[in-house]
PDB file of C-alpha atoms in Angstrom:
ATOM      1  CA  UNK Q  30       0.552 -11.952   0.294  1.00 59.00           C
ATOM      2  CA  UNK Q  31      -1.287  -8.736  -0.606  1.00 62.00           C
ATOM      3  CA  UNK Q  32      -5.038  -8.685  -0.121  1.00 74.00           C
ATOM      4  CA  UNK Q  33      -7.312  -8.436  -3.156  1.00 77.00           C
ATOM      5  CA  UNK Q  34      -8.189  -4.867  -2.160  1.00 72.00           C
ATOM      6  CA  UNK Q  35      -4.518  -3.857  -2.165  1.00 74.00           C
ATOM      7  CA  UNK Q  36      -4.039  -5.477  -5.562  1.00 71.00           C
ATOM      8  CA  UNK Q  37      -7.044  -3.593  -6.949  1.00 72.00           C
ATOM      9  CA  UNK Q  38      -5.729  -0.318  -5.562  1.00 68.00           C
ATOM     10  CA  UNK Q  39      -2.333  -0.921  -7.148  1.00 66.00           C
ATOM     11  CA  UNK Q  40      -3.939  -1.863 -10.457  1.00 61.00           C
ATOM     12  CA  UNK Q  41      -6.155   1.235 -10.414  1.00 61.00           C
ATOM     13  CA  UNK Q  42      -3.417   3.721  -9.609  1.00 62.00           C
ATOM     14  CA  UNK Q  43      -0.455   2.005 -11.328  1.00 56.00           C
ATOM     15  CA  UNK Q  44       1.774   4.229  -9.216  1.00 58.00           C
ATOM     16  CA  UNK Q  45       5.366   3.230  -8.625  1.00 61.00           C
ATOM     17  CA  UNK Q  46       6.313   4.023  -5.051  1.00 61.00           C
ATOM     18  CA  UNK Q  47       9.821   4.595  -3.865  1.00 65.00           C
ATOM     19  CA  UNK Q  48      10.958   2.406  -0.966  1.00 71.00           C
ATOM     20  CA  UNK Q  49      10.476   5.400   1.315  1.00 74.00           C
ATOM     21  CA  UNK Q  50       6.915   6.058   0.155  1.00 76.00           C
ATOM     22  CA  UNK Q  51       6.092   2.376   0.393  1.00 76.00           C
ATOM     23  CA  UNK Q  52       7.452   2.187   3.941  1.00 83.00           C
ATOM     24  CA  UNK Q  53       5.333   5.174   4.955  1.00 84.00           C
ATOM     25  CA  UNK Q  54       2.279   3.590   3.348  1.00 82.00           C
ATOM     26  CA  UNK Q  55       2.849   0.316   5.179  1.00 86.00           C
ATOM     27  CA  UNK Q  56       3.104   2.181   8.484  1.00 89.00           C
ATOM     28  CA  UNK Q  57      -0.099   4.039   7.589  1.00 88.00           C
ATOM     29  CA  UNK Q  58      -1.912   0.751   6.972  1.00 86.00           C
ATOM     30  CA  UNK Q  59      -0.556  -0.649  10.238  1.00 90.00           C
ATOM     31  CA  UNK Q  60      -1.901   2.403  12.064  1.00 91.00           C
ATOM     32  CA  UNK Q  61      -5.351   1.842  10.562  1.00 88.00           C
ATOM     33  CA  UNK Q  62      -5.413  -1.798  11.634  1.00 85.00           C
ATOM     34  CA  UNK Q  63      -4.319  -1.112  15.213  1.00 79.00           C
TER      35      UNK Q  63
END
């Protein structure tokens, strides 16, 4: 379940990410949390 912040970001940008971009973004978020 995406957080409300993630949903807002997606709604603001309305950018379609490729699977590759999305995977990189997920890893980036993981790096921030750890």
